[in-house]
Coordinates of C-alpha atoms and ligand atoms in Angstrom, one line a residue:
M1 CA 13.5 9.4 86.3
R2 CA 11.2 10.9 83.9
M3 CA 9.7 14.3 84.5
S4 CA 6.5 13.2 82.8
K5 CA 6.0 10.5 85.5
L6 CA 7.1 12.6 88.5
L7 CA 4.8 14.7 90.7
V8 CA 6.5 18.1 90.4
P9 CA 3.7 20.6 90.8
T10 CA 5.7 23.8 90.1
L11 CA 4.0 27.2 90.7
R12 CA 4.4 30.4 88.7
E13 CA 3.0 32.6 91.5
V14 CA 4.8 33.1 94.8
P15 CA 2.5 31.7 97.5
S16 CA 1.5 34.4 99.9
E17 CA 2.4 32.3 103.0
A18 CA 6.1 32.5 102.2
E19 CA 8.3 35.3 103.3
I20 CA 11.9 34.2 102.6
T21 CA 13.6 32.9 99.4
S22 CA 14.0 29.3 100.5
H23 CA 10.4 28.9 101.6
K24 CA 9.1 30.5 98.4
L25 CA 11.3 28.4 96.2
M26 CA 10.6 25.1 97.9
L27 CA 6.9 25.7 97.5
R28 CA 7.2 27.0 93.9
A29 CA 9.5 24.2 92.8
G30 CA 7.0 21.6 94.2
Y31 CA 9.4 20.3 96.9
I32 CA 7.1 20.8 99.9
R33 CA 3.5 21.7 100.8
R34 CA 2.1 23.1 104.0
M35 CA -0.4 21.0 106.0
A36 CA -0.6 23.3 109.0
A37 CA 1.5 25.9 110.7
G38 CA 5.1 24.5 110.8
I39 CA 3.9 21.2 109.4
Y40 CA 4.9 20.2 105.9
S41 CA 4.7 17.2 103.6
Y42 CA 7.7 16.4 101.3
L43 CA 6.7 15.9 97.7
P44 CA 9.0 13.7 95.6
L45 CA 11.7 16.2 94.9
G46 CA 11.7 17.5 98.5
L47 CA 11.9 14.0 99.9
K48 CA 14.7 13.1 97.5
M49 CA 16.7 16.1 98.8
L50 CA 15.9 15.2 102.4
R51 CA 17.1 11.7 101.9
K52 CA 20.4 12.8 100.3
I53 CA 21.1 15.1 103.3
E54 CA 20.2 12.2 105.6
N55 CA 22.5 9.9 103.8
I56 CA 25.5 12.2 104.1
V57 CA 24.8 12.7 107.8
R58 CA 24.5 8.9 108.2
E59 CA 27.7 8.2 106.3
E60 CA 29.7 10.6 108.4
M61 CA 28.2 9.5 111.7
D62 CA 29.0 5.9 110.8
R63 CA 32.5 6.9 109.8
A64 CA 32.9 8.6 113.2
G65 CA 32.0 5.4 114.9
A66 CA 28.5 6.3 116.0
Q67 CA 25.8 3.6 115.8
E68 CA 22.4 4.2 114.4
L69 CA 19.2 3.1 116.1
L70 CA 15.7 4.4 116.0
M71 CA 13.6 5.5 119.0
P72 CA 9.9 6.0 119.0
A73 CA 8.5 9.6 118.6
L74 CA 5.6 8.9 120.9
L75 CA 7.1 8.8 124.3
P76 CA 5.9 7.9 127.8
A77 CA 6.1 10.9 130.3
E78 CA 8.1 9.1 133.0
A79 CA 11.6 9.7 131.7
Y80 CA 10.9 13.4 131.1
Q81 CA 9.4 13.7 134.5
A82 CA 12.5 12.2 136.0
S83 CA 14.7 14.7 134.3
G84 CA 12.4 17.6 135.1
R85 CA 11.9 18.4 131.4
W86 CA 8.2 17.5 131.4
E87 CA 7.9 21.0 133.0
V88 CA 10.9 22.7 131.5
F89 CA 9.7 22.3 128.0
G90 CA 6.5 24.1 128.9
P91 CA 4.1 24.8 126.0
S92 CA 6.7 23.7 123.5
M93 CA 6.1 20.1 124.3
F94 CA 3.2 18.3 122.5
K95 CA 1.6 16.4 125.3
L96 CA -1.2 13.8 125.0
K97 CA -2.9 11.0 126.9
D98 CA -3.6 7.5 125.8
R99 CA -7.0 5.8 126.2
S100 CA -6.1 4.8 129.8
D101 CA -5.3 8.4 130.7
R102 CA -1.5 7.9 130.7
D103 CA 0.7 10.9 129.8
F104 CA 2.7 10.8 126.6
C105 CA 4.5 13.4 124.6
L106 CA 5.8 13.7 121.1
G107 CA 9.6 13.7 121.4
P108 CA 11.1 17.1 121.2
T109 CA 14.7 15.7 121.7
H110 CA 15.7 12.4 123.2
E111 CA 18.4 12.7 125.9
E112 CA 16.2 10.9 128.4
L113 CA 15.4 8.0 126.2
F114 CA 18.9 7.4 125.1
T115 CA 20.1 7.6 128.7
Q116 CA 17.5 5.1 129.7
T117 CA 18.4 2.8 126.8
V118 CA 22.1 2.8 127.7
K119 CA 21.2 2.2 131.4
D120 CA 19.0 -0.8 130.4
E121 CA 21.2 -2.3 127.7
V122 CA 24.9 -1.6 128.4
R123 CA 26.1 -4.4 130.7
S124 CA 29.7 -3.5 131.4
Y125 CA 31.9 -0.4 131.7
K126 CA 34.0 -2.0 129.0
E127 CA 31.3 -1.1 126.5
Y128 CA 32.1 2.6 127.0
P129 CA 32.7 4.9 125.2
I130 CA 29.6 4.5 123.0
T131 CA 27.9 7.0 120.7
L132 CA 24.4 6.3 119.5
Y133 CA 22.3 8.3 117.0
Q134 CA 19.1 8.4 115.1
I135 CA 17.6 10.4 112.3
Q136 CA 14.1 11.0 113.3
T137 CA 11.1 13.3 113.3
K138 CA 10.9 15.7 116.3
Y139 CA 8.0 17.7 117.6
R140 CA 8.1 21.1 119.2
D141 CA 5.1 23.4 119.5
E142 CA 7.2 26.4 118.6
A143 CA 5.8 29.8 119.5
R144 CA 6.6 31.1 116.0
P145 CA 6.8 28.4 113.4
R146 CA 7.9 30.1 110.2
F147 CA 10.0 30.2 107.1
G148 CA 8.9 26.7 105.9
L149 CA 11.2 24.0 107.1
M150 CA 13.5 26.5 108.8
R151 CA 11.4 26.5 112.0
G152 CA 8.9 23.7 111.9
R153 CA 6.7 22.2 114.6
E154 CA 7.4 18.8 113.1
F155 CA 11.0 18.5 111.7
V156 CA 13.7 16.0 111.0
M157 CA 16.7 15.9 113.3
K158 CA 19.7 13.8 113.6
D159 CA 20.4 13.5 117.3
A160 CA 23.4 11.7 118.7
Y161 CA 24.5 11.0 122.3
S162 CA 27.9 10.0 123.6
F163 CA 28.5 8.1 126.8
D164 CA 31.9 8.1 128.4
K165 CA 33.6 7.1 131.7
D166 CA 35.3 10.4 132.3
A167 CA 35.7 13.9 131.1
A168 CA 38.8 13.1 129.0
G169 CA 36.7 10.5 127.2
L170 CA 34.0 13.0 126.6
D171 CA 36.5 15.4 125.1
I172 CA 37.5 12.7 122.6
S173 CA 33.9 11.7 121.7
Y174 CA 33.0 15.4 121.3
K175 CA 36.0 16.1 119.0
K176 CA 35.0 13.1 116.8
M177 CA 31.5 14.6 116.4
Y178 CA 33.0 18.1 115.8
D179 CA 35.1 16.7 113.0
A180 CA 32.1 14.7 111.6
Y181 CA 30.0 17.9 111.6
C182 CA 32.6 19.8 109.7
R183 CA 32.7 17.0 107.1
I184 CA 28.9 16.9 106.9
F185 CA 28.3 20.6 106.4
T186 CA 31.2 20.8 103.9
R187 CA 29.7 17.9 101.9
L188 CA 26.3 19.6 102.1
G189 CA 27.9 22.6 100.4
L190 CA 27.1 24.9 103.3
D191 CA 29.3 27.8 104.1
F192 CA 29.4 27.4 107.9
T193 CA 30.9 29.0 110.9
V194 CA 31.4 27.3 114.3
V195 CA 30.4 29.5 117.2
E196 CA 30.6 29.2 121.0
A197 CA 27.1 28.6 122.2
D198 CA 25.1 29.1 125.4
S199 CA 24.9 25.9 127.5
G200 CA 21.8 27.4 129.2
A201 CA 19.6 25.5 131.6
M202 CA 21.0 22.2 130.3
G203 CA 24.2 22.8 132.3
G204 CA 27.3 21.1 130.8
S205 CA 30.7 22.4 130.2
G206 CA 30.7 23.6 126.7
S207 CA 28.8 23.9 123.5
Q208 CA 29.2 25.0 119.9
E209 CA 26.8 25.7 117.2
F210 CA 27.3 25.4 113.4
M211 CA 25.9 28.4 111.8
V212 CA 25.2 29.3 108.2
K213 CA 25.5 33.1 107.9
S214 CA 22.3 34.5 106.3
P215 CA 20.2 37.6 106.7
V216 CA 17.2 35.4 107.4
G217 CA 19.0 33.5 110.3
E218 CA 17.3 33.9 113.6
D219 CA 20.5 33.8 115.7
G220 CA 22.9 36.7 116.1
I221 CA 26.6 35.9 115.9
A222 CA 29.6 37.9 116.8
Y223 CA 32.9 37.1 115.2
C224 CA 36.4 38.5 115.1
D225 CA 38.4 38.3 111.8
A226 CA 41.6 39.0 113.7
C227 CA 41.7 36.0 116.1
G228 CA 38.8 33.8 114.9
Y229 CA 36.7 34.2 118.0
A230 CA 33.0 33.5 117.2
A231 CA 30.1 33.2 119.5
N232 CA 26.3 33.3 119.5
Y233 CA 25.0 36.6 120.9
E234 CA 23.5 34.5 123.7
K235 CA 27.0 33.6 124.8
A236 CA 29.4 36.3 123.4
E237 CA 31.3 37.9 126.2
C238 CA 31.0 41.7 126.3
V239 CA 34.0 43.9 127.1
V240 CA 33.2 47.1 129.1
E241 CA 33.6 50.1 126.9
D242 CA 35.7 52.9 128.4
K243 CA 33.8 56.1 128.6
T244 CA 34.5 59.3 130.4
Y245 CA 32.1 60.4 133.0
P246 CA 32.1 63.6 135.1
D247 CA 34.7 63.4 137.8
G248 CA 33.9 62.9 141.5
E249 CA 30.5 62.1 143.0
L250 CA 28.1 64.9 142.3
V251 CA 25.0 65.4 144.3
M252 CA 22.0 63.4 143.0
E253 CA 19.2 65.6 141.7
K254 CA 15.7 65.0 140.7
V255 CA 14.9 66.6 137.4
A256 CA 11.4 67.2 135.9
T257 CA 11.3 65.5 132.5
P258 CA 7.7 65.7 131.4
D259 CA 6.9 63.8 128.3
V260 CA 10.4 62.4 128.0
H261 CA 10.3 58.6 127.8
T262 CA 12.7 57.1 125.3
I263 CA 16.5 57.3 125.4
E264 CA 16.4 59.4 122.2
E265 CA 14.1 61.9 124.0
L266 CA 16.3 61.9 127.0
V267 CA 19.4 62.6 124.9
G268 CA 17.5 65.5 123.3
F269 CA 16.3 66.8 126.7
F270 CA 19.5 66.6 128.6
G271 CA 21.9 67.2 125.7
Y272 CA 24.1 64.3 126.9
E273 CA 25.2 61.3 124.9
S274 CA 23.2 58.1 125.4
Y275 CA 26.0 56.4 127.4
M276 CA 25.2 58.9 130.2
F277 CA 21.9 57.1 130.8
A278 CA 21.1 53.7 132.2
K279 CA 17.8 52.0 131.5
T280 CA 15.9 49.8 133.9
I281 CA 13.7 47.1 132.5
M282 CA 11.4 44.9 134.6
Y283 CA 10.9 41.2 133.9
K284 CA 8.8 38.4 135.1
A285 CA 11.1 35.5 136.1
D286 CA 8.9 32.5 136.8
D287 CA 6.7 33.8 139.7
K288 CA 8.7 36.8 140.8
Y289 CA 9.8 40.2 139.3
I290 CA 13.3 41.5 138.7
A291 CA 14.8 44.6 137.2
A292 CA 17.8 44.7 134.9
M293 CA 20.0 47.7 134.0
V294 CA 22.1 48.3 130.9
R295 CA 23.6 51.5 129.5
G296 CA 21.0 53.5 127.6
D297 CA 22.3 52.6 124.2
R298 CA 22.7 48.9 124.9
E299 CA 20.3 46.0 124.8
I300 CA 19.6 43.5 127.6
N301 CA 20.6 39.9 126.7
E302 CA 17.7 37.9 128.0
V303 CA 19.5 34.6 127.7
K304 CA 22.4 35.7 129.8
L305 CA 20.1 37.2 132.3
K306 CA 17.9 34.1 132.5
N307 CA 20.9 32.0 133.2
I308 CA 22.1 34.3 135.9
V309 CA 18.6 34.5 137.5
G310 CA 18.2 30.7 137.1
C311 CA 14.6 30.7 136.3
I312 CA 12.9 27.9 134.4
D313 CA 10.6 29.8 132.0
D314 CA 11.9 32.3 129.6
L315 CA 12.0 35.9 131.0
E316 CA 8.9 37.9 130.1
L317 CA 8.8 41.7 130.0
A318 CA 6.6 42.8 132.9
D319 CA 3.4 44.3 131.5
A320 CA 2.6 48.0 131.9
G321 CA 0.3 47.5 134.9
I322 CA 3.0 45.6 136.8
V323 CA 5.6 48.3 136.0
R324 CA 3.3 50.9 137.3
E325 CA 2.7 48.9 140.5
L326 CA 6.4 48.3 141.1
T327 CA 7.6 51.8 140.3
N328 CA 4.6 53.9 141.2
A329 CA 5.1 55.6 137.9
Q330 CA 4.1 55.3 134.2
V331 CA 6.3 53.2 132.0
G332 CA 9.4 55.1 131.0
F333 CA 10.4 56.4 134.4
A334 CA 11.7 53.2 136.1
G335 CA 14.9 53.3 138.0
P336 CA 16.7 51.3 140.7
V337 CA 16.5 53.8 143.5
G338 CA 13.9 52.6 146.1
L339 CA 12.9 49.7 144.0
N340 CA 11.8 46.6 146.0
I341 CA 12.8 43.9 143.6
P342 CA 16.2 42.4 142.9
V343 CA 18.3 44.7 140.6
Y344 CA 20.7 43.1 138.1
V345 CA 23.2 45.5 136.7
D346 CA 25.4 45.2 133.7
N347 CA 29.2 45.4 134.1
E348 CA 29.2 48.6 132.1
V349 CA 26.6 50.3 134.3
A350 CA 28.7 49.4 137.3
K351 CA 31.5 51.6 135.8
M352 CA 29.2 54.6 135.2
R353 CA 29.5 57.7 137.3
N354 CA 27.1 60.7 137.7
F355 CA 24.6 59.2 135.3
I356 CA 20.9 59.5 134.7
I357 CA 18.1 57.1 135.5
G358 CA 14.3 57.1 135.9
A359 CA 13.1 58.3 139.3
N360 CA 10.2 55.9 139.8
E361 CA 7.9 59.0 139.5
T362 CA 6.0 59.9 136.4
G363 CA 7.7 62.9 134.7
Y364 CA 11.0 62.7 136.7
H365 CA 14.5 61.4 136.3
Y366 CA 17.5 61.5 138.6
K367 CA 20.8 62.9 137.5
N368 CA 24.3 62.4 139.0
V369 CA 23.4 58.9 140.2
N370 CA 26.2 56.8 141.6
I371 CA 26.1 53.2 142.2
N372 CA 26.5 51.9 145.8
R373 CA 25.8 55.4 147.0
D374 CA 22.3 55.9 145.6
F375 CA 21.4 52.3 145.2
T376 CA 22.9 48.9 145.7
P377 CA 22.7 46.3 142.9
D378 CA 21.9 42.7 143.9
Y379 CA 24.1 41.4 141.0
V380 CA 26.7 42.9 138.7
G381 CA 27.7 41.0 135.6
D382 CA 27.6 40.7 131.8
I383 CA 23.9 40.9 130.9
R384 CA 24.1 42.9 127.6
V385 CA 24.0 42.0 123.9
I386 CA 27.3 42.4 122.1
E387 CA 27.4 44.9 119.3
A388 CA 29.4 45.4 116.1
G389 CA 32.5 47.4 116.9
D390 CA 32.7 46.2 120.5
K391 CA 36.1 44.9 121.5
C392 CA 36.7 41.2 120.8
P393 CA 36.8 39.5 124.3
R394 CA 39.9 37.6 123.2
C395 CA 42.1 40.0 121.2
G396 CA 40.5 43.4 121.4
A397 CA 40.0 43.9 117.7
P398 CA 36.6 45.2 116.5
I399 CA 33.9 42.6 116.6
K400 CA 31.7 42.0 113.5
T401 CA 28.2 40.7 113.6
A402 CA 26.0 38.7 111.3
Q403 CA 22.8 36.7 111.4
G404 CA 23.1 32.9 111.3
I405 CA 20.9 29.8 110.7
E406 CA 21.7 27.2 113.4
V407 CA 22.1 24.0 111.5
G408 CA 23.9 22.0 114.2
H409 CA 24.6 22.0 117.8
I410 CA 27.1 20.0 119.8
F411 CA 27.1 20.0 123.6
K412 CA 29.2 18.6 126.5
L413 CA 26.3 17.7 128.6
G414 CA 28.1 16.2 131.6
T415 CA 26.0 14.2 134.1
K416 CA 22.7 16.0 134.1
Y417 CA 20.7 13.2 132.5
S418 CA 22.9 10.3 133.8
E419 CA 22.4 11.6 137.3
A420 CA 18.7 12.2 136.9
L421 CA 18.1 8.7 135.5
G422 CA 20.7 6.8 137.5
L423 CA 23.1 5.9 134.7
T424 CA 26.2 4.7 136.5
F425 CA 28.9 2.1 135.9
Q426 CA 31.0 0.0 138.2
D427 CA 34.7 0.3 137.6
D428 CA 37.3 -2.4 138.2
S429 CA 37.5 -1.6 141.9
G430 CA 33.8 -1.9 142.3
N431 CA 33.2 1.9 142.7
D432 CA 30.0 3.4 141.1
N433 CA 30.6 6.3 138.8
V434 CA 28.2 8.5 136.9
V435 CA 28.4 8.2 133.1
I436 CA 29.4 11.5 131.3
M437 CA 27.4 12.5 128.3
G438 CA 27.5 14.6 125.2
C439 CA 24.7 15.4 122.8
Y440 CA 24.9 16.4 119.2
G441 CA 22.0 17.6 116.9
I442 CA 21.7 18.4 113.3
G443 CA 18.5 20.0 111.9
V444 CA 18.3 17.8 108.8
S445 CA 15.2 19.5 107.4
R446 CA 16.5 22.9 108.3
C447 CA 19.7 22.1 106.3
M448 CA 17.4 21.8 103.3
S449 CA 16.2 25.4 103.9
A450 CA 19.7 26.6 104.5
A451 CA 21.0 25.0 101.3
V452 CA 18.3 26.5 99.2
E453 CA 18.6 29.9 101.0
Q454 CA 22.4 29.9 100.4
G455 CA 22.3 29.1 96.7
A456 CA 19.4 30.8 94.9
D457 CA 19.1 33.4 92.1
D458 CA 16.2 35.2 90.5
N459 CA 15.2 32.2 88.6
G460 CA 15.2 29.6 91.3
M461 CA 17.3 27.2 93.3
V462 CA 21.0 26.6 92.7
L463 CA 21.8 23.4 94.5
P464 CA 25.1 21.6 94.9
V465 CA 25.4 18.1 93.4
S466 CA 25.5 16.5 96.8
V467 CA 22.0 17.5 97.9
A468 CA 20.1 18.3 94.7
P469 CA 17.3 15.8 94.1
F470 CA 18.9 14.9 90.8
E471 CA 22.5 15.4 89.9
A472 CA 21.8 16.1 86.2
M473 CA 19.0 16.9 83.9
V474 CA 18.5 16.2 80.2
V475 CA 16.1 18.6 78.4
P476 CA 14.9 17.7 74.9
V477 CA 13.5 21.0 73.6
N478 CA 10.9 19.4 71.4
V479 CA 10.0 15.8 72.1
K480 CA 8.0 15.6 68.9
D481 CA 11.3 16.1 67.0
E482 CA 12.6 12.6 66.4
P483 CA 16.4 13.3 66.3
Q484 CA 16.1 15.5 69.5
K485 CA 14.1 12.9 71.3
A486 CA 16.4 10.0 70.2
L487 CA 19.6 11.8 71.2
A488 CA 18.2 13.0 74.5
E489 CA 17.1 9.5 75.4
K490 CA 20.5 8.1 74.4
I491 CA 22.3 10.6 76.6
Y492 CA 19.8 9.9 79.5
E493 CA 20.5 6.2 79.3
E494 CA 24.2 6.6 79.1
L495 CA 24.2 8.9 82.2
K496 CA 22.1 6.4 84.1
A497 CA 24.4 3.6 83.0
K498 CA 27.3 5.6 84.5
G499 CA 25.5 5.8 87.8
I500 CA 24.4 9.5 87.5
D501 CA 21.2 10.3 89.2
V502 CA 19.6 11.9 86.2
I503 CA 16.2 13.2 85.2
I504 CA 14.9 13.7 81.7
D505 CA 12.2 16.4 81.0
D506 CA 10.4 14.3 78.4
R507 CA 7.2 16.3 78.8
D508 CA 5.5 17.7 75.7
E509 CA 5.7 21.2 76.9
R510 CA 6.9 24.5 75.4
A511 CA 10.7 25.1 75.6
G512 CA 10.1 28.2 77.8
V513 CA 8.2 26.2 80.3
K514 CA 10.8 23.5 80.5
F515 CA 13.7 26.0 80.9
K516 CA 11.8 27.9 83.6
D517 CA 11.1 24.7 85.5
A518 CA 14.7 23.5 85.1
D519 CA 16.0 26.7 86.6
L520 CA 13.4 26.7 89.3
I521 CA 14.1 23.1 90.6
G522 CA 17.9 23.8 90.7
I523 CA 19.5 20.7 89.2
P524 CA 23.2 21.6 89.1
V525 CA 24.0 20.5 85.5
R526 CA 21.8 20.4 82.4
I527 CA 22.1 19.2 78.8
V528 CA 19.7 20.8 76.4
V529 CA 19.1 18.8 73.2
G530 CA 17.7 21.2 70.6
K531 CA 18.0 21.9 66.9
K532 CA 21.6 20.9 66.6
A533 CA 20.7 17.4 67.7
A534 CA 20.7 16.4 64.0
D535 CA 24.5 17.1 64.0
G536 CA 25.0 15.4 67.3
V537 CA 25.6 18.6 69.1
V538 CA 24.0 19.5 72.5
E539 CA 24.2 22.4 75.0
Y540 CA 25.9 21.8 78.3
R541 CA 25.1 24.3 81.1
L542 CA 25.9 24.5 84.8
R543 CA 23.0 26.0 86.9
T544 CA 25.6 28.4 88.4
E545 CA 26.4 29.9 85.0
T546 CA 24.4 31.8 82.4
K547 CA 26.5 30.7 79.5
S548 CA 26.2 27.3 77.9
E549 CA 28.7 25.3 75.8
D550 CA 28.1 23.4 72.6
L551 CA 29.5 19.9 72.9
S552 CA 29.2 16.6 71.1
A553 CA 26.9 14.2 73.0
K554 CA 29.8 12.1 74.1
E555 CA 31.8 15.1 75.3
A556 CA 28.7 16.3 77.2
V557 CA 28.2 12.9 78.9
D558 CA 31.9 12.7 79.9
K559 CA 31.9 16.2 81.2
I560 CA 28.8 15.6 83.3
F561 CA 30.3 12.4 84.7
S562 CA 33.5 14.2 85.8
F563 CA 31.6 17.2 87.2
V564 CA 29.2 15.1 89.2
T565 CA 31.8 12.7 90.5
E566 CA 34.1 15.5 91.6
N567 CA 31.3 17.3 93.4
R568 CA 29.3 14.5 95.0
Ligands
LIG1 P1 16.6 26.9 117.9 O1 17.5 27.8 118.8 O2 16.8 27.2 116.5 O3 15.2 26.9 118.4 P2 17.5 24.7 119.4 O4 18.8 25.3 119.9 O5 16.3 24.7 120.3 O6 17.1 25.5 118.1 P3 18.5 22.1 119.5 O7 17.7 21.5 120.6 O8 19.9 22.4 119.6 O9 17.7 23.3 118.8 O10 18.3 21.1 118.2 C1 19.3 20.6 117.4 C2 19.1 21.2 115.9 O11 17.8 20.9 115.5 C3 19.3 22.6 115.9 O12 20.6 23.0 115.7 C4 18.5 23.0 114.6 O13 19.3 22.8 113.5 C5 17.4 22.0 114.6 N1 16.1 22.5 115.0 C6 15.7 22.9 116.3 N2 14.5 23.3 116.3 C7 14.0 23.3 115.0 C8 12.8 23.6 114.4 N3 11.8 24.0 115.1 N4 12.6 23.3 113.1 C9 13.7 22.8 112.3 N5 14.9 22.5 112.9 C10 15.0 22.7 114.2
LIG2 MG1 20.6 24.6 119.8

């Protein structure tokens, strides 16, 4: 491919819409353009990278025995109504009507349709196990689309679904996908961690996410270097921290605490450490209100809490007016004593003694509070967010934390969809059994962002051979110089003949412009054909390195060939 013929509209300025490196670079390098919030077009370089990722995903899915098919993106409502997800997706689902007023949606994920297809098309139990997949555009009206392709409202996903006769079969299908995912992310050059994930409202018996650690990742992950435990915050089990509280059960006292609202202010006021306080937070859970309590220095884990409460919509913090109504006090003085809504208490709070809470009266707190004496919780369990330094729930070593980009998710679904849609099979003895499912997603377009995010320097992208739009680049410094031009063209032709996906920057541009662009678009290996061309000498440079090497044209071609084929 010739740079002079390719639409690569690089930008010198950083577009103001972009906050993170990968988003900035994909815009600047002319890979993508924004059409609306969370909606992007792929320009030629971006599309080439997307296709390379898709192909790796496809090869590994095929190798694992999954079969590719393609579902529509415009979907009739019925299957989603049958599974209940027409409501569950809420505002995230793009819904529309056809000219006859029938309900449709743009597919956010396809469990229902695959289940329906297997129900319609699989004739005998002998056809199980079967795993089907597609690489397709998905639509989710995300509350906060951002970071370019990282969180889009239209994005490319590979989604696969396995269908088995029993749980043991599902374990095997799941393991095959797990292994395929490890191969895929390794080939994409992503440094990934597999973490235990929340199975949430989807039910199911287990789920893991593939995370790329990155400060811009939106998921918190907790991991233990000692035993290898790793989990999404949403799932990570919290161990109760041992703390010493005053002995016995002291008499509960109401204390005037005017103008004291936050835990920091309470700590200052009482002179106790923050673990002596418990905070009470009110939430709206669907159409009712609940209260949740964690130690003063902890955070409530809204995903864990939502799963326990069993509500459909995400929990919402109760607004100030409601808090005032429920507690008869200003915000900042809520507590469980005398509260008329269900109180969910964290395991750690259940171990506290003689502690301090809001008194449900503006300007007052209670001290020396004891659980079960002064108030009775409706639920006690793990509802807090794990923190760095907490004990690992498996081995007790200190937990570390990081942010992660979720690039893949595998899930033992069980029978939720097969039951809802009536996918059963008859065994040899004529008994009806429900088919057991797994589902497996990869954010193909998000992988693009992750790859760019992971490998970037001050000058631009640094992409691995496997996903870069071109494997190699030839840069004649001055195309008006005949020997340079001739040698560059010769090297370009030779690389093409050897099957290297190569681009030549044959533009009549200043050397500085060409070098800047070459760095920006991140092609992994480059040959610069400059003044020494007359002697048959060229510069060979890897994008990961600052130094270049003088080689003969033949040596350079051979070296590129081995580098590319070893890293493909
Ligand atoms: P997230 O928690 O990031 O919203 P999810 O858990 O809702 O994602 P899944 O339903 O598990 O997503 O989808 C499978 C994969 O699709 C995810 O692992 C992720 O890589 C990708 N993905 C999900 N939502 C988006 C999005 N809005 N933009 C780009 N990729 C996405
Ligand atoms: Mg997920």
